[in-house]
Short mmCIF file of C-alpha atoms and ligand atoms in Angstrom, two decimals:
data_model
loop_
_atom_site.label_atom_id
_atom_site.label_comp_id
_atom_site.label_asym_id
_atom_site.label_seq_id
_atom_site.Cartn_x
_atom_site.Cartn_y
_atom_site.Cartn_z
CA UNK A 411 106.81 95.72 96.44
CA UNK A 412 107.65 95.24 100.33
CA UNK A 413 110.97 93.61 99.32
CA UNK A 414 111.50 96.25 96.68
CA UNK A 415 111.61 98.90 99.34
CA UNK A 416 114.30 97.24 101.01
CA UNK A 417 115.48 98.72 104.24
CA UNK A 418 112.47 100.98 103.70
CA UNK A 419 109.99 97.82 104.19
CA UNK A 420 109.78 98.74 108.07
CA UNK A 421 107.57 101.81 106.80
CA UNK A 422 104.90 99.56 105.97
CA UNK A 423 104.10 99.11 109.92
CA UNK A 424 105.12 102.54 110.76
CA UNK A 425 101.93 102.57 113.16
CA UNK A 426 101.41 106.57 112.40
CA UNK A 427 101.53 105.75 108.35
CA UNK A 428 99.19 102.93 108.92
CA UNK A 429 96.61 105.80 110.84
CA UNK A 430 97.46 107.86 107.40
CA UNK A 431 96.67 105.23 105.34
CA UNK A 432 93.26 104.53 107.38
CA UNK A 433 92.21 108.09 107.56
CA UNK A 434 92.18 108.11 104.08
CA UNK A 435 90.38 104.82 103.35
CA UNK A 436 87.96 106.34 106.08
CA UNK A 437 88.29 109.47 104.26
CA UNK A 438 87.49 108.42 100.75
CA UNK A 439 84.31 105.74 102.35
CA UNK A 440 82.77 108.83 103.54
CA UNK A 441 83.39 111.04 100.36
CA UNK A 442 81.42 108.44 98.43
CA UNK A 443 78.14 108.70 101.04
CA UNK A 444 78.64 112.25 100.88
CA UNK A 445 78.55 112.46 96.70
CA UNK A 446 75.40 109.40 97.36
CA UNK A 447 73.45 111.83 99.91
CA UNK A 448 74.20 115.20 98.50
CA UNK A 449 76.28 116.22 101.15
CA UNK A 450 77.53 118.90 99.00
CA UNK A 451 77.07 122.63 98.64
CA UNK A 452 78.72 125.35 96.60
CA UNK A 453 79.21 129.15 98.18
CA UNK A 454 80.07 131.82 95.62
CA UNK A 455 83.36 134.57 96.79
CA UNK A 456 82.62 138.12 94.85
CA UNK A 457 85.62 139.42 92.70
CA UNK A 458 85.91 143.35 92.56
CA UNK A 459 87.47 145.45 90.00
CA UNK A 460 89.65 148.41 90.86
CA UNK A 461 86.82 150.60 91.19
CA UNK A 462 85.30 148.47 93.30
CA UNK A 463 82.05 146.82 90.85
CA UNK A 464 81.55 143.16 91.09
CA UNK A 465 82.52 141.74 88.13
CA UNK A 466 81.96 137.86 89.28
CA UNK A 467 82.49 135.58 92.07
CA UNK A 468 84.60 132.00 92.19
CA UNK A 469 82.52 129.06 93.10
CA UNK A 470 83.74 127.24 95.94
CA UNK A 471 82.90 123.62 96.70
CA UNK A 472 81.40 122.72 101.02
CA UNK A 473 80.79 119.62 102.44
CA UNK A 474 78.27 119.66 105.32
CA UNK A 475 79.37 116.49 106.84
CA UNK A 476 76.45 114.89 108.88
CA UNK A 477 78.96 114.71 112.06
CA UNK A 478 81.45 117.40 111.71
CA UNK A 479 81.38 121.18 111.33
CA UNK A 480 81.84 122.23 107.43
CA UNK A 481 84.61 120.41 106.08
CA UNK A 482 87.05 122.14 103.86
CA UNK A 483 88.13 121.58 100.36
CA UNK A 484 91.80 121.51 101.37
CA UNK A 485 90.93 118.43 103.66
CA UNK A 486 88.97 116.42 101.10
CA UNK A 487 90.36 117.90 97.45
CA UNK A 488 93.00 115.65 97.39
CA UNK A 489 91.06 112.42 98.04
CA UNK A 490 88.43 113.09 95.39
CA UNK A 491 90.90 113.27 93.40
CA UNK A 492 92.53 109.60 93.81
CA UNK A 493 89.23 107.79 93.86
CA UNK A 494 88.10 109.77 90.92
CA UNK A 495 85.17 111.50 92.99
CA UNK A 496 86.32 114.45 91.94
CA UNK A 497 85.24 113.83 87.92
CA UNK A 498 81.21 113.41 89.00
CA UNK A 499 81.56 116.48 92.08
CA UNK A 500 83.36 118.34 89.82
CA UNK A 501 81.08 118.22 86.81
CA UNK A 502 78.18 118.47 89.79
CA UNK A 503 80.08 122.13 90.25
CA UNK A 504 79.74 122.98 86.81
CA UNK A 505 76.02 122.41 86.43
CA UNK A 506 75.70 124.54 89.70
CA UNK A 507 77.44 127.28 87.99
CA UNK A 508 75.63 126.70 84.90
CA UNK A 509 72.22 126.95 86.15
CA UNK A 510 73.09 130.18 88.16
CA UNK A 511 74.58 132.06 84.94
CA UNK A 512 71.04 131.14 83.06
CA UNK A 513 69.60 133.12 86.54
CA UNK A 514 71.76 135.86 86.27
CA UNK A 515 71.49 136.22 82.10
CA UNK A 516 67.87 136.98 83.08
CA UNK A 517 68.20 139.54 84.83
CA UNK A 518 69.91 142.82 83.87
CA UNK A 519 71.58 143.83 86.66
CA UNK A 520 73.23 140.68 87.23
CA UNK A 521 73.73 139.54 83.57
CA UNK A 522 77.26 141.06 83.30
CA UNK A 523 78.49 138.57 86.22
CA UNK A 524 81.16 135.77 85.69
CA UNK A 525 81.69 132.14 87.76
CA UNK A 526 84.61 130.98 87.61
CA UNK A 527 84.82 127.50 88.63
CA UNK A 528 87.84 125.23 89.95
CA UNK A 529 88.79 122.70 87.96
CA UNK A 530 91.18 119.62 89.02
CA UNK A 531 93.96 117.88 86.95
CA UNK A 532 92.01 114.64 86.99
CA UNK A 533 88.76 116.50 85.44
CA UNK A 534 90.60 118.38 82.99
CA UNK A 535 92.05 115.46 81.68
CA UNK A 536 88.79 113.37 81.70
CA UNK A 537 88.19 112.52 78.02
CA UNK A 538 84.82 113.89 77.54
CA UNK A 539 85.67 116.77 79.83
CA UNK A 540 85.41 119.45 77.10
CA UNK A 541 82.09 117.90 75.69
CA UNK A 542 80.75 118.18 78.81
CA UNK A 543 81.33 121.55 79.33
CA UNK A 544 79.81 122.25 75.69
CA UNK A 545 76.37 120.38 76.76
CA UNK A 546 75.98 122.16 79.75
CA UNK A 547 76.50 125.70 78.25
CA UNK A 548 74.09 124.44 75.47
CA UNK A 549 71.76 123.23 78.36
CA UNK A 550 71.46 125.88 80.57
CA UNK A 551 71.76 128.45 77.24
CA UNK A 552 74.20 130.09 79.18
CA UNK A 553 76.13 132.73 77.49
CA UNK A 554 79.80 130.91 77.45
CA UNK A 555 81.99 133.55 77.94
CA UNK A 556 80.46 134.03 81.37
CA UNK A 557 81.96 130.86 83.19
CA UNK A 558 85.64 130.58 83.67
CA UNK A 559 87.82 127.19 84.44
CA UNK A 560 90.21 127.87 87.11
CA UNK A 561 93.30 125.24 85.62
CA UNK A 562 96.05 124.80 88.09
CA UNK A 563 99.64 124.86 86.81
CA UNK A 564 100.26 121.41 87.46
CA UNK A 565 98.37 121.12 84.15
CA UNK A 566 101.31 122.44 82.16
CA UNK A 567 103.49 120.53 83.53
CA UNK A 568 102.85 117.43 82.04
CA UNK A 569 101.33 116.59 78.14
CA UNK A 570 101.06 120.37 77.71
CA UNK A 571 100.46 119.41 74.09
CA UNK A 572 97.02 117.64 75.13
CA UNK A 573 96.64 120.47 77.55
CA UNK A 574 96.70 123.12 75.40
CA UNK A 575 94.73 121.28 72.58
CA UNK A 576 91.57 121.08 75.18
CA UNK A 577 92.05 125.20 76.14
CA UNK A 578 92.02 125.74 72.35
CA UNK A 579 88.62 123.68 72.18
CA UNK A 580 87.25 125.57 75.31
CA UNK A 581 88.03 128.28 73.95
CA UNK A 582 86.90 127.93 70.48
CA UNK A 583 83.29 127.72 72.44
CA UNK A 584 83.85 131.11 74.22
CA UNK A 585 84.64 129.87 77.64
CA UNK A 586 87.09 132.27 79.50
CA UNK A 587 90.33 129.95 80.90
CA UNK A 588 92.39 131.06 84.37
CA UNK A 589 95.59 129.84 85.71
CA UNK A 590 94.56 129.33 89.38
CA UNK A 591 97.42 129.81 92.40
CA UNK A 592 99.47 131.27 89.85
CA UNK A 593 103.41 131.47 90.87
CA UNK A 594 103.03 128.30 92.55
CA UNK A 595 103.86 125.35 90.38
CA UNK A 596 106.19 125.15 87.57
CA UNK A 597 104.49 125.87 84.60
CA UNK A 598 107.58 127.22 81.83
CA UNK A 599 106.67 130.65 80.96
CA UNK A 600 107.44 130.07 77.37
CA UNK A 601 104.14 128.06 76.94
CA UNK A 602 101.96 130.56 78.52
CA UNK A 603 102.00 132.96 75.39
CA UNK A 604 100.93 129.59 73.37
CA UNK A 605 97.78 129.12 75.67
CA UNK A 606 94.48 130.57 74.80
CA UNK A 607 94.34 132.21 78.49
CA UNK A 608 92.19 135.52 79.67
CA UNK A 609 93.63 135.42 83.56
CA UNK A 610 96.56 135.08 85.69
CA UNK A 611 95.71 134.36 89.89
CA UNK A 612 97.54 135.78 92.11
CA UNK A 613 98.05 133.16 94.99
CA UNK A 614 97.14 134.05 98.29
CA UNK A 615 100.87 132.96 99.31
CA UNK A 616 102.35 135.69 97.86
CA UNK A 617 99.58 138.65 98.62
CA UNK A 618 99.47 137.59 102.81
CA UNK A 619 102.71 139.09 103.47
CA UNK A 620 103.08 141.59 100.63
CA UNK A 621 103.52 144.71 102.63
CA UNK A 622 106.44 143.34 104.50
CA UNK A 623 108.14 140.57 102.47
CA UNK A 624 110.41 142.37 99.39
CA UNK A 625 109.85 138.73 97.82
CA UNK A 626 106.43 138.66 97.83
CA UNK A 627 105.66 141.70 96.69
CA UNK A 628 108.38 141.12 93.85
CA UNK A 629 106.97 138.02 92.77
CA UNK A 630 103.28 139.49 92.61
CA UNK A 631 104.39 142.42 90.93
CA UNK A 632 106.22 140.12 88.23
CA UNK A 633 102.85 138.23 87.76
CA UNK A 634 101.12 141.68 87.12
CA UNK A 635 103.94 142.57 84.66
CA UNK A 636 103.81 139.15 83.09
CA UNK A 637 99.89 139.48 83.00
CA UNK A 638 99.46 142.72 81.65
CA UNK A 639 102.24 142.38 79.04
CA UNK A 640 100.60 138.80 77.38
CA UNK A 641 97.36 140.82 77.32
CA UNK A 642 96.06 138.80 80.43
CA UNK A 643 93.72 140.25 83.30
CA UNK A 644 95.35 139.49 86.58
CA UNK A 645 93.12 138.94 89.96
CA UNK A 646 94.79 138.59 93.51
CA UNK A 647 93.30 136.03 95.82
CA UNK A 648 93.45 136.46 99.80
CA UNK A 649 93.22 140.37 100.10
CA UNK A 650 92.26 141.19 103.13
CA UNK A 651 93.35 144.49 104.05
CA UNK A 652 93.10 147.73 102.29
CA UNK A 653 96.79 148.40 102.37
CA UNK A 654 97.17 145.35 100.60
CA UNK A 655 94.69 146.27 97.60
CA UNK A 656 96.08 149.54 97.40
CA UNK A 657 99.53 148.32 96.89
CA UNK A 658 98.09 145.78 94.38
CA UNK A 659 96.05 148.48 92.61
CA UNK A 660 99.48 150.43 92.30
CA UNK A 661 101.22 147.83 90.53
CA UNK A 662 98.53 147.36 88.09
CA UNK A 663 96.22 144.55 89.48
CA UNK A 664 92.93 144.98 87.74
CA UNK A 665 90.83 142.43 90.15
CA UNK A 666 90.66 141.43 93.72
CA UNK A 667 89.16 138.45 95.43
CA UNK A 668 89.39 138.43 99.18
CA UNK A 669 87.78 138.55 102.65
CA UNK A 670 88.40 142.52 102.55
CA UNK A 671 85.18 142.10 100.00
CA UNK A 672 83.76 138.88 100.99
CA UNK A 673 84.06 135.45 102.60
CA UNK A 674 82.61 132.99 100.07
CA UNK A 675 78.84 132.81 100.79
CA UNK A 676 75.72 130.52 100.01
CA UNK A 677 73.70 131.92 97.42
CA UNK A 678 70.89 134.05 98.85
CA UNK A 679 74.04 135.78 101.12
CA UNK A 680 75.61 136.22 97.84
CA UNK A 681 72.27 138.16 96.20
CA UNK A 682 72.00 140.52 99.18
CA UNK A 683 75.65 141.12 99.15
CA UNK A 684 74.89 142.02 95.67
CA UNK A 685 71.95 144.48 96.58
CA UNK A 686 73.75 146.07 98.80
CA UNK A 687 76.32 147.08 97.07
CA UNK A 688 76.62 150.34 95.15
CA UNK A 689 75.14 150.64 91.94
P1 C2E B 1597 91.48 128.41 95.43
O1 C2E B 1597 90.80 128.08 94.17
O2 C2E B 1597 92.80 129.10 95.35
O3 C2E B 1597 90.41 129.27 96.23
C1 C2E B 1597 90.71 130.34 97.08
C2 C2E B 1597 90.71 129.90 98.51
O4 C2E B 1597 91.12 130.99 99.33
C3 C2E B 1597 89.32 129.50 99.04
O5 C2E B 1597 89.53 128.49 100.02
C4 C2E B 1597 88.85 130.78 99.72
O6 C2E B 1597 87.86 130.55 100.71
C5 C2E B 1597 90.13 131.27 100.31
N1 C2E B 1597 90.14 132.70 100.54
C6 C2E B 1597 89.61 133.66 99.75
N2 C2E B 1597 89.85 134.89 100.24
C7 C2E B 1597 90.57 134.71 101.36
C8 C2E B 1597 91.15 135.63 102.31
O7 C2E B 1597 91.05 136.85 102.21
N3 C2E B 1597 91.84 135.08 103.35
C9 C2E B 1597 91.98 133.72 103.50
N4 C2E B 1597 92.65 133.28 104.55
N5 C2E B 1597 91.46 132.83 102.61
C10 C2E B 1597 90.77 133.33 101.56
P2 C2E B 1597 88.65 127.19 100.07
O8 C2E B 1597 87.24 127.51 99.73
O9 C2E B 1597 88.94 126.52 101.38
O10 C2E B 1597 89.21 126.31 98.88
C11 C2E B 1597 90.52 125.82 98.90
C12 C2E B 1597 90.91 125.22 97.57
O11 C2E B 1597 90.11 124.07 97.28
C13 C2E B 1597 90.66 126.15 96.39
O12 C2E B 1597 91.69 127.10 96.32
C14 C2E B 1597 90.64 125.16 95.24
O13 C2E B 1597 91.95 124.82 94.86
C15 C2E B 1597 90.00 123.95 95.89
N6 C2E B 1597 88.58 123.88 95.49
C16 C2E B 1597 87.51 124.54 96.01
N7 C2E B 1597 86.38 124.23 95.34
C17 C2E B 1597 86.74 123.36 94.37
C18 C2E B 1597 86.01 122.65 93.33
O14 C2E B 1597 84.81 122.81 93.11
N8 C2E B 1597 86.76 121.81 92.52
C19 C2E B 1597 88.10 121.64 92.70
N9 C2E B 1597 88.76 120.80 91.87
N10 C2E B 1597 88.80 122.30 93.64
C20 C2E B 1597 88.13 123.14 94.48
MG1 MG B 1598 90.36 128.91 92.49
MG1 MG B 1599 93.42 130.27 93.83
MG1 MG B 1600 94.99 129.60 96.42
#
């Protein structure tokens, strides 16, 4: 390997790439105590129609670390992912989700509510990922059409035959199936009328600036178009100004997810948001 790399070798005792590499050991040593002590939480983020009713919320993995303030997901994500933490957290997620739908299908004013739940390449591709999913609806009898995978685009990148073979068994079961941080990756757009998909994200990337970048505001305003004309519902991520929602409401975004609403919050925040709001 070392004499592979050639004149490259002398990265090996780059001292800053050694810290890398032993933050992440560190990294991935404490990710395993954290999964072993339950170090893990999930806060819910409402999503609004235009009009302004909830119409679900995105589940949002936390880790309390023991020594550290609340650690977040775009520090740890990645590292779950190589040591394969991510396949028992992630299903962990889902079973959260799960068991809050069967809460919410009990009572009526809640019962209408969606959770849409992130789902990572390595889950996805997990071979008795869609199985899984199947028990756990069965399990918690929740109705299936209520929970939503968030798939990244990454996923139709690659094997998009294998890919697209699972979304048809999801949903075959009812489950509803997003394309998270849409606009980001690479996924072709020819596939996209071949997937069984209800939702297109918006990523937050392209909705922060959208009032004063032309591109931006081009590029979400293509993902509405694209959305709307493959029959798709299409939700913008990281709104957090009015302005911003209204010019997203004008181009035809039907749902909005954003501190504007809501900051992600732990359950019982979640159920008084929900009381609160307008009936
Ligand atoms: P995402 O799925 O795109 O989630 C949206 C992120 O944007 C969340 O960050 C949310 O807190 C943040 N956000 C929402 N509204 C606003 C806003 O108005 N302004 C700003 N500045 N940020 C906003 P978070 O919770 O830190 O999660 C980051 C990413 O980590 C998620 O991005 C998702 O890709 C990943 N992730 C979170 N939970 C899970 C999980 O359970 N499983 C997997 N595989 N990935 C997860
Ligand atoms: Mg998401
Ligand atoms: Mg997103
Ligand atoms: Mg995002």
């Amino acid at each position: 390997q070392a004499k592979a790399a050639g004149r490259n070798t002398v990265r090996f005792f780059d001292p800053e790439m050694q810290a890398t590499v032993t933050a992440s050991a560190t990294l991935a040593t404490d990710l395993r105590q954290a999964w072993r002590e339950g170090q893990f939480l999930v806060d819910y983020q409402p999503q609004v129609a235009v009009d302004g009713r909830l119409t679900g919320v995105e589940a949002l993995l936390r880790w309390r670390h023991p020594r550290r303030d609340m650690v977040p997901p775009a520090d740890f994500i990645s590292t779950a992912e190589e040591t394969a933490l991510i396949v028992p957290i992630g299903r962990w997620v889902l079973e959260q989700a799960c068991a809050q739908l069967a809460v919410w299908a009990a009572v009526p004013s809640r019962a209408h509510l969606s959770i849409a739940v992130n789902v990572s390449v390595r889950q996805f591709r997990h071979p008795d990922f869609v199985e899984e999913v199947l028990e756990m609806i069965r399990h918690a009898k929740v109705p299936p059409n209520k929970l939503k995978l968030e798939l990244t685009e990454s996923l139709l990148a690659e094997d998009i035959q294998g890919t697209a073979a699972r979304m048809q068994q999801l949903k075959a079961m009812g489950v509803a199936l997003s394309i998270d941080d849409f606009g980001m990756g690479y996924s072709s757009l020819s596939y996209l009328k071949r997937l069984p998909l209800d939702q297109l994200k918006i990523d937050r990337e392209f909705v922060k600036d959208i009032l004063t970048d032309p591109s931006d505001a081009a590029i979400a305003r293509t993902i509405i178009g694209l959305a709307q004309s493959l029959g798709l519902g299409v939700v913008a991520e990281g709104v957090e100004t009015e302005a911003q929602r209204d010019f997203l409401a004008q181009q035809g975004c039907t749902e909005y997810q954003g501190f504007l609403f809501s900051k992600p919050l732990p359950i019982a925040q979640l159920e008084a948001y929900i009381d609160a709001m307008p009936a």
